[in-house]
Amino acid sequence: MMIAPIHLKKKENKDYRMIVISDIHGHLDRFKALLHEVQYTPNDYLVIVGDFVEKGDQVIDTIHFIQELDKNEKTFVLTGNCEWALCALLLEPELAHQIPLYLKRVSSNGCIRDIYHRLHLDNGKETLLGIQKKIAEYLKSELKYISHLPVTLKFNDFLFVHAGVEKRKDYENCSLSSLLEMQQFYEHGHILDEMVIVGHLPTSNYFKKYINNDILIDKQKKIICIDGGTGVKSISQLNAFIITSYQGHISFDTKYVQPLPEAITIENIINHQEDIHKIAYPYFEVTVLEKGNQFSLCSQKETHQTLKIKNEFLYQKNNQVYCLDDYTDYMLSVKKNQKIKVIGVYDQYVYAIYQNHVGWIKLENICMNF
């Protein structure tokens, strides 16, 4: 089904501006807003570092939009593990039996689920192989496009790849699994001379105490991680990494979009919190030590943390208690008349973002309709 991995190389000796985006996951509106935010023009280089399908509501439209962008010779679209998985699941007959598991395990969005219902394949009258063939036929042109995408792009002193590379100089001979699915690339590092730019894992995973989706630039490791968690994290953003080369000098910039409603503080809020805790992947299982009205005191075994978790973020499964997604117990300190971004309102508290810090604030201290 899949062709041999394609590795592109491009040398640019003139001044240039490059926009790098990854892990769009079918969020076309957010993608378009980000292109507007960075003032993208066809004169810019544009690199999409994989995972623009599944987990969003606009997957097919996103593919079509990227196909149009890809007509520009300065646009480079790479494959990610989600593009690879989509093609494999729909084009390999022996994988047809995995479609029900996929529909059950993956988030409630995506083009497979969309077409599954659109073609009424949920009526129980079709075999699994029949379901696979009908969805593949519906997506015939889209699958043809994404199944032929390159895996890496070497551009001057930068290497773009979705997940990472093994510790070897001949990166073209890395396993496809490493290039598209490597889980600990940032921790393990690489031995290449190039700066390696990846998506795949949300950058918030690398911040131990804070929920932070900003681009991570590590010049010592020569690794830049740009996935802002769109389609994966409940608190997320879509990031753009901007490289500008002018008269031989390279500079970096970052932009992001994060569409959330805003509120304004009506009181000075001061919290003295010395120790901040964070629950994050993969350690979501907790033990409730003391049930509270708003927050419950909990412990997390693997990270040796004791923290207060908002009751709405706790759920039970198979007699175990878990925290729902990334979480912080940070209590925000904010001056009066400051704008905050509202993630959600939970009873008497608001989960919010202020100056890029995620935390809690009492509902009585803000005005939602200002």
CSV table of C-alpha atoms in Angstrom, one decimal:
chain,number,residue,atom,x,y,z
A,1,MET,CA,0.0,0.0,0.0
A,2,MET,CA,2.6,2.6,1.1
A,3,ILE,CA,5.3,3.6,-1.3
A,4,ALA,CA,8.9,3.7,-0.1
A,5,PRO,CA,9.6,6.7,2.1
A,6,ILE,CA,10.5,9.8,0.2
A,7,HIS,CA,13.2,12.1,1.6
A,8,LEU,CA,13.4,15.6,0.1
A,9,LYS,CA,16.4,18.0,0.0
A,10,LYS,CA,16.2,21.7,-0.8
A,11,LYS,CA,19.0,24.3,-0.8
A,12,GLU,CA,18.2,28.0,-0.7
A,13,ASN,CA,21.0,30.5,-1.0
A,14,LYS,CA,18.8,33.6,-1.1
A,15,ASP,CA,17.0,35.4,1.7
A,16,TYR,CA,13.8,33.6,2.7
A,17,ARG,CA,11.0,33.4,5.2
A,18,MET,CA,9.5,30.1,6.2
A,19,ILE,CA,6.4,29.2,8.1
A,20,VAL,CA,6.4,25.8,9.9
A,21,ILE,CA,3.2,24.2,11.2
A,22,SER,CA,2.4,20.7,12.5
A,23,ASP,CA,-0.5,18.7,13.9
A,24,ILE,CA,-3.4,20.6,12.4
A,25,HIS,CA,-5.7,17.6,12.9
A,26,GLY,CA,-8.6,18.7,10.7
A,27,HIS,CA,-9.0,22.1,12.4
A,28,LEU,CA,-9.2,24.1,9.2
A,29,ASP,CA,-10.6,27.3,10.7
A,30,ARG,CA,-7.7,27.4,13.2
A,31,PHE,CA,-5.2,26.7,10.5
A,32,LYS,CA,-6.5,29.5,8.3
A,33,ALA,CA,-6.5,31.9,11.3
A,34,LEU,CA,-2.9,31.0,12.0
A,35,LEU,CA,-1.9,31.7,8.3
A,36,HIS,CA,-3.6,35.1,8.7
A,37,GLU,CA,-1.8,35.7,12.0
A,38,VAL,CA,1.6,35.1,10.5
A,39,GLN,CA,0.7,37.1,7.3
A,40,TYR,CA,1.5,34.1,5.1
A,41,THR,CA,2.0,34.8,1.4
A,42,PRO,CA,2.9,32.5,-1.5
A,43,ASN,CA,6.4,34.1,-1.4
A,44,ASP,CA,7.0,32.4,1.9
A,45,TYR,CA,8.1,28.8,2.3
A,46,LEU,CA,5.5,26.8,4.0
A,47,VAL,CA,6.2,23.4,5.7
A,48,ILE,CA,3.4,21.2,7.1
A,49,VAL,CA,5.1,18.6,9.4
A,50,GLY,CA,2.4,15.9,9.3
A,51,ASP,CA,-0.8,15.0,11.1
A,52,PHE,CA,-3.2,17.3,9.4
A,53,VAL,CA,-5.9,14.6,9.3
A,54,GLU,CA,-8.3,13.0,11.9
A,55,LYS,CA,-9.3,14.3,15.4
A,56,GLY,CA,-11.1,17.3,13.9
A,57,ASP,CA,-14.4,18.2,12.3
A,58,GLN,CA,-12.9,19.5,9.0
A,59,VAL,CA,-10.6,16.8,7.9
A,60,ILE,CA,-11.6,16.5,4.2
A,61,ASP,CA,-11.8,20.2,3.8
A,62,THR,CA,-8.3,20.5,5.4
A,63,ILE,CA,-6.9,18.0,2.9
A,64,HIS,CA,-8.3,19.9,0.0
A,65,PHE,CA,-7.1,23.2,1.3
A,66,ILE,CA,-3.6,21.8,1.8
A,67,GLN,CA,-3.6,20.3,-1.6
A,68,GLU,CA,-4.2,23.8,-3.0
A,69,LEU,CA,-1.4,25.2,-1.0
A,70,ASP,CA,0.8,22.3,-2.1
A,71,LYS,CA,0.5,23.5,-5.7
A,72,ASN,CA,3.0,26.3,-4.8
A,73,GLU,CA,6.6,25.1,-5.3
A,74,LYS,CA,7.5,26.7,-2.0
A,75,THR,CA,5.1,24.5,0.0
A,76,PHE,CA,6.3,21.2,1.4
A,77,VAL,CA,3.7,18.8,3.0
A,78,LEU,CA,5.1,15.9,5.0
A,79,THR,CA,3.3,12.8,6.3
A,80,GLY,CA,2.7,12.1,9.9
A,81,ASN,CA,1.6,8.9,11.7
A,82,CYS,CA,-2.0,9.9,11.3
A,83,GLU,CA,-1.8,10.1,7.5
A,84,TRP,CA,0.1,6.8,7.5
A,85,ALA,CA,-2.5,5.2,9.7
A,86,LEU,CA,-5.4,6.5,7.7
A,87,CYS,CA,-4.0,5.1,4.5
A,88,ALA,CA,-3.1,1.7,6.1
A,89,LEU,CA,-6.5,1.3,7.7
A,90,LEU,CA,-8.4,2.0,4.5
A,91,LEU,CA,-6.1,0.4,1.9
A,92,GLU,CA,-4.8,-2.8,3.6
A,93,PRO,CA,-7.6,-5.5,3.5
A,94,GLU,CA,-6.1,-7.3,6.5
A,95,LEU,CA,-6.7,-4.2,8.6
A,96,ALA,CA,-10.4,-3.9,8.0
A,97,HIS,CA,-11.2,-5.7,11.2
A,98,GLN,CA,-9.6,-2.8,13.1
A,99,ILE,CA,-12.1,-0.2,11.9
A,100,PRO,CA,-14.6,-0.8,14.8
A,101,LEU,CA,-11.7,-0.5,17.3
A,102,TYR,CA,-10.6,2.7,15.6
A,103,LEU,CA,-14.1,4.2,15.8
A,104,LYS,CA,-14.3,3.2,19.5
A,105,ARG,CA,-10.8,4.3,20.6
A,106,VAL,CA,-10.2,7.5,18.6
A,107,SER,CA,-11.9,10.8,19.4
A,108,SER,CA,-15.4,11.5,18.2
A,109,ASN,CA,-14.1,13.4,15.2
A,110,GLY,CA,-12.3,12.5,11.9
A,111,CYS,CA,-13.1,11.7,8.3
A,112,ILE,CA,-13.5,7.9,8.8
A,113,ARG,CA,-16.2,8.4,11.4
A,114,ASP,CA,-17.8,11.2,9.3
A,115,ILE,CA,-18.0,9.0,6.2
A,116,TYR,CA,-19.0,5.9,8.2
A,117,HIS,CA,-22.2,7.7,9.3
A,118,ARG,CA,-22.6,9.7,6.0
A,119,LEU,CA,-22.8,6.5,4.0
A,120,HIS,CA,-25.0,4.8,6.7
A,121,LEU,CA,-22.4,2.1,7.2
A,122,ASP,CA,-23.5,2.0,10.8
A,123,ASN,CA,-26.7,0.1,9.9
A,124,GLY,CA,-25.0,-3.3,10.5
A,125,LYS,CA,-25.7,-4.6,7.0
A,126,GLU,CA,-22.2,-4.3,5.6
A,127,THR,CA,-19.1,-6.5,6.2
A,128,LEU,CA,-16.0,-4.9,7.7
A,129,LEU,CA,-14.2,-5.4,4.3
A,130,GLY,CA,-17.2,-3.8,2.6
A,131,ILE,CA,-17.1,-0.8,5.0
A,132,GLN,CA,-13.4,-0.4,4.4
A,133,LYS,CA,-13.8,-0.5,0.6
A,134,LYS,CA,-16.7,2.0,0.6
A,135,ILE,CA,-14.9,4.5,2.8
A,136,ALA,CA,-11.7,4.1,0.7
A,137,GLU,CA,-13.6,4.7,-2.5
A,138,TYR,CA,-15.2,7.8,-1.1
A,139,LEU,CA,-11.7,9.1,-0.2
A,140,LYS,CA,-10.0,7.8,-3.3
A,141,SER,CA,-8.4,11.1,-4.5
A,142,GLU,CA,-7.5,12.2,-0.9
A,143,LEU,CA,-5.8,8.9,-0.1
A,144,LYS,CA,-3.9,9.0,-3.4
A,145,TYR,CA,-2.6,12.4,-2.4
A,146,ILE,CA,-1.6,11.7,1.2
A,147,SER,CA,-0.1,8.2,0.5
A,148,HIS,CA,2.6,9.8,-1.7
A,149,LEU,CA,3.7,12.5,0.7
A,150,PRO,CA,7.4,12.7,1.7
A,151,VAL,CA,8.6,11.8,5.1
A,152,THR,CA,11.5,14.2,5.6
A,153,LEU,CA,12.7,17.5,4.3
A,154,LYS,CA,16.3,18.7,4.6
A,155,PHE,CA,16.3,22.4,4.0
A,156,ASN,CA,19.7,24.0,4.4
A,157,ASP,CA,20.7,23.4,8.0
A,158,PHE,CA,17.2,22.2,9.1
A,159,LEU,CA,15.7,18.8,9.0
A,160,PHE,CA,11.9,18.5,9.2
A,161,VAL,CA,10.3,15.2,10.3
A,162,HIS,CA,7.1,14.4,12.1
A,163,ALA,CA,8.3,12.5,15.1
A,164,GLY,CA,12.1,12.2,15.2
A,165,VAL,CA,15.2,10.4,14.0
A,166,GLU,CA,17.4,7.7,15.4
A,167,LYS,CA,20.9,8.4,16.6
A,168,ARG,CA,22.5,7.8,13.2
A,169,LYS,CA,23.9,10.1,10.5
A,170,ASP,CA,22.1,8.3,7.6
A,171,TYR,CA,18.7,9.5,8.8
A,172,GLU,CA,17.1,8.3,5.5
A,173,ASN,CA,17.6,4.7,6.7
A,174,CYS,CA,15.8,5.2,10.0
A,175,SER,CA,12.8,3.0,10.4
A,176,LEU,CA,9.5,4.5,9.3
A,177,SER,CA,8.2,3.9,12.8
A,178,SER,CA,10.9,6.1,14.3
A,179,LEU,CA,10.3,8.9,11.7
A,180,LEU,CA,6.5,9.0,12.3
A,181,GLU,CA,5.9,7.6,15.8
A,182,MET,CA,9.0,8.0,18.0
A,183,GLN,CA,7.8,8.8,21.5
A,184,GLN,CA,11.0,10.0,23.3
A,185,PHE,CA,12.9,11.9,20.6
A,186,TYR,CA,13.4,15.0,22.7
A,187,GLU,CA,14.7,13.0,25.6
A,188,HIS,CA,17.0,10.8,23.5
A,189,GLY,CA,18.3,13.5,21.1
A,190,HIS,CA,20.1,12.9,17.9
A,191,ILE,CA,23.6,13.2,16.4
A,192,LEU,CA,22.9,15.1,13.2
A,193,ASP,CA,24.5,18.5,12.4
A,194,GLU,CA,21.1,19.9,11.5
A,195,MET,CA,18.5,21.5,13.7
A,196,VAL,CA,15.6,18.9,13.8
A,197,ILE,CA,12.1,20.3,13.8
A,198,VAL,CA,9.3,17.9,14.9
A,199,GLY,CA,5.6,17.8,15.8
A,200,HIS,CA,3.9,14.6,17.0
A,201,LEU,CA,3.9,15.1,20.8
A,202,PRO,CA,2.4,18.2,22.4
A,203,THR,CA,5.0,20.4,23.9
A,204,SER,CA,3.0,20.7,27.1
A,205,ASN,CA,4.2,17.1,27.9
A,206,TYR,CA,7.7,18.6,28.4
A,207,PHE,CA,6.8,21.2,31.0
A,208,LYS,CA,6.8,19.5,34.4
A,209,LYS,CA,4.8,22.0,36.5
A,210,TYR,CA,2.9,24.1,34.0
A,211,ILE,CA,0.4,23.6,31.2
A,212,ASN,CA,2.2,25.3,28.4
A,213,ASN,CA,1.7,24.6,24.7
A,214,ASP,CA,4.4,27.0,23.4
A,215,ILE,CA,7.0,26.0,20.9
A,216,LEU,CA,10.0,24.4,22.6
A,217,ILE,CA,13.4,25.6,21.2
A,218,ASP,CA,16.4,23.7,22.5
A,219,LYS,CA,19.5,25.0,20.7
A,220,GLN,CA,21.8,22.7,22.8
A,221,LYS,CA,20.0,19.6,21.7
A,222,LYS,CA,19.3,21.0,18.2
A,223,ILE,CA,15.6,20.1,18.6
A,224,ILE,CA,12.6,22.3,18.1
A,225,CYS,CA,9.2,20.9,19.1
A,226,ILE,CA,6.1,22.7,17.7
A,227,ASP,CA,3.0,20.6,18.4
A,228,GLY,CA,0.6,22.8,20.4
A,229,GLY,CA,-1.8,20.0,21.2
A,230,THR,CA,-4.6,20.9,18.8
A,231,GLY,CA,-7.1,18.0,18.5
A,232,VAL,CA,-5.4,16.2,21.4
A,233,LYS,CA,-5.4,18.4,24.4
A,234,SER,CA,-8.4,20.1,25.9
A,235,ILE,CA,-6.2,23.1,26.4
A,236,SER,CA,-4.3,23.6,23.2
A,237,GLN,CA,-3.2,26.0,20.5
A,238,LEU,CA,-2.0,25.8,16.9
A,239,ASN,CA,1.6,27.0,16.6
A,240,ALA,CA,3.7,28.5,13.8
A,241,PHE,CA,7.4,28.5,13.9
A,242,ILE,CA,8.9,31.2,11.7
A,243,ILE,CA,12.4,31.0,10.3
A,244,THR,CA,13.8,34.1,8.6
A,245,SER,CA,17.1,34.2,6.7
A,246,TYR,CA,18.3,37.7,5.9
A,247,GLN,CA,21.8,38.3,4.5
A,248,GLY,CA,23.0,35.0,6.0
A,249,HIS,CA,21.6,35.7,9.5
A,250,ILE,CA,18.9,33.2,10.7
A,251,SER,CA,16.3,34.4,13.2
A,252,PHE,CA,13.3,32.6,14.8
A,253,ASP,CA,9.9,33.8,15.8
A,254,THR,CA,6.7,32.1,17.0
A,255,LYS,CA,3.0,32.8,16.7
A,256,TYR,CA,-0.1,30.8,17.7
A,257,VAL,CA,-3.9,30.9,17.7
A,258,GLN,CA,-6.0,29.9,20.6
A,259,PRO,CA,-9.7,30.7,20.1
A,260,LEU,CA,-11.1,31.0,23.6
A,261,PRO,CA,-13.7,33.4,25.1
A,262,GLU,CA,-12.4,36.3,27.2
A,263,ALA,CA,-13.4,37.7,30.6
A,264,ILE,CA,-12.1,40.6,32.7
A,265,THR,CA,-11.1,40.6,36.3
A,266,ILE,CA,-13.1,42.9,38.7
A,267,GLU,CA,-10.9,42.5,41.7
A,268,ASN,CA,-7.2,42.2,42.6
A,269,ILE,CA,-6.5,38.5,43.1
A,270,ILE,CA,-3.4,37.5,45.0
A,271,ASN,CA,-2.5,33.9,45.8
A,272,HIS,CA,0.6,32.8,47.5
A,273,GLN,CA,1.3,29.3,46.2
A,274,GLU,CA,4.8,28.0,46.6
A,275,ASP,CA,4.3,24.5,45.2
A,276,ILE,CA,2.6,24.1,41.8
A,277,HIS,CA,1.5,20.6,40.6
A,278,LYS,CA,0.5,19.3,37.3
A,279,ILE,CA,-1.1,16.1,36.1
A,280,ALA,CA,-0.1,15.1,32.6
A,281,TYR,CA,0.2,12.2,30.2
A,282,PRO,CA,0.6,9.3,30.9
A,283,TYR,CA,0.0,9.6,34.7
A,284,PHE,CA,-3.7,10.3,35.1
A,285,GLU,CA,-4.6,7.7,37.7
A,286,VAL,CA,-5.1,9.3,41.1
A,287,THR,CA,-6.2,8.3,44.6
A,288,VAL,CA,-8.7,10.5,46.4
A,289,LEU,CA,-7.5,11.2,49.9
A,290,GLU,CA,-10.1,13.7,51.0
A,291,LYS,CA,-13.3,14.6,49.2
A,292,GLY,CA,-14.1,18.4,49.1
A,293,ASN,CA,-17.0,20.6,48.0
A,294,GLN,CA,-15.1,22.1,45.1
A,295,PHE,CA,-11.7,20.5,45.1
A,296,SER,CA,-10.6,17.0,46.4
A,297,LEU,CA,-7.2,16.3,47.8
A,298,CYS,CA,-5.6,13.6,45.7
A,299,SER,CA,-2.3,11.8,45.3
A,300,GLN,CA,-0.6,10.7,42.1
A,301,LYS,CA,1.7,7.6,42.6
A,302,GLU,CA,4.2,7.8,39.7
A,303,THR,CA,4.9,11.5,40.1
A,304,HIS,CA,4.8,11.5,44.0
A,305,GLN,CA,2.4,14.4,44.0
A,306,THR,CA,-0.4,15.4,46.4
A,307,LEU,CA,-2.6,18.1,45.0
A,308,LYS,CA,-6.2,19.4,44.9
A,309,ILE,CA,-8.2,18.5,41.8
A,310,LYS,CA,-11.4,20.1,40.8
A,311,ASN,CA,-14.2,17.6,41.3
A,312,GLU,CA,-15.4,17.9,37.8
A,313,PHE,CA,-12.0,16.7,36.5
A,314,LEU,CA,-12.3,13.4,38.4
A,315,TYR,CA,-13.9,10.3,36.9
A,316,GLN,CA,-14.1,6.6,37.7
A,317,LYS,CA,-13.4,3.7,35.4
A,318,ASN,CA,-12.9,0.0,36.3
A,319,ASN,CA,-12.9,1.0,40.0
A,320,GLN,CA,-10.0,3.4,39.5
A,321,VAL,CA,-10.1,7.2,39.7
A,322,TYR,CA,-8.6,9.3,37.0
A,323,CYS,CA,-8.0,13.0,36.3
A,324,LEU,CA,-9.4,14.2,33.0
A,325,ASP,CA,-6.6,15.3,30.7
A,326,ASP,CA,-3.8,17.7,31.7
A,327,TYR,CA,-4.5,19.5,34.9
A,328,THR,CA,-2.9,22.1,37.2
A,329,ASP,CA,-3.7,23.2,40.7
A,330,TYR,CA,-2.2,26.6,40.1
A,331,MET,CA,-4.2,29.5,41.6
A,332,LEU,CA,-3.9,32.6,39.4
A,333,SER,CA,-2.8,36.0,40.8
A,334,VAL,CA,-4.3,38.7,38.6
A,335,LYS,CA,-4.7,42.5,39.0
A,336,LYS,CA,-8.1,44.2,38.5
A,337,ASN,CA,-9.2,45.0,34.9
A,338,GLN,CA,-7.0,42.4,33.3
A,339,LYS,CA,-8.2,40.2,30.4
A,340,ILE,CA,-8.1,36.5,30.8
A,341,LYS,CA,-9.0,33.6,28.5
A,342,VAL,CA,-11.7,31.3,29.7
A,343,ILE,CA,-11.1,27.6,29.3
A,344,GLY,CA,-14.3,26.6,31.2
A,345,VAL,CA,-16.5,27.5,34.2
A,346,TYR,CA,-16.8,24.8,36.8
A,347,ASP,CA,-19.3,25.7,39.6
A,348,GLN,CA,-17.8,28.5,41.6
A,349,TYR,CA,-14.4,28.6,39.8
A,350,VAL,CA,-13.1,29.4,36.3
A,351,TYR,CA,-10.3,27.5,34.6
A,352,ALA,CA,-8.4,30.3,32.8
A,353,ILE,CA,-5.3,31.5,31.1
A,354,TYR,CA,-3.5,34.7,32.1
A,355,GLN,CA,-0.2,35.8,30.6
A,356,ASN,CA,0.2,32.2,29.3
A,357,HIS,CA,-0.3,30.6,32.7
A,358,VAL,CA,-3.2,28.2,33.1
A,359,GLY,CA,-4.9,28.1,36.5
A,360,TRP,CA,-7.9,28.7,38.6
A,361,ILE,CA,-9.8,31.9,39.6
A,362,LYS,CA,-13.0,32.4,41.5
A,363,LEU,CA,-16.0,33.1,39.3
A,364,GLU,CA,-17.1,36.0,41.5
A,365,ASN,CA,-13.9,37.8,40.7
A,366,ILE,CA,-14.5,38.1,36.9
A,367,CYS,CA,-17.0,39.6,34.5
A,368,MET,CA,-17.8,37.4,31.5
A,369,ASN,CA,-19.8,40.0,29.6
A,370,PHE,CA,-17.6,43.1,29.6
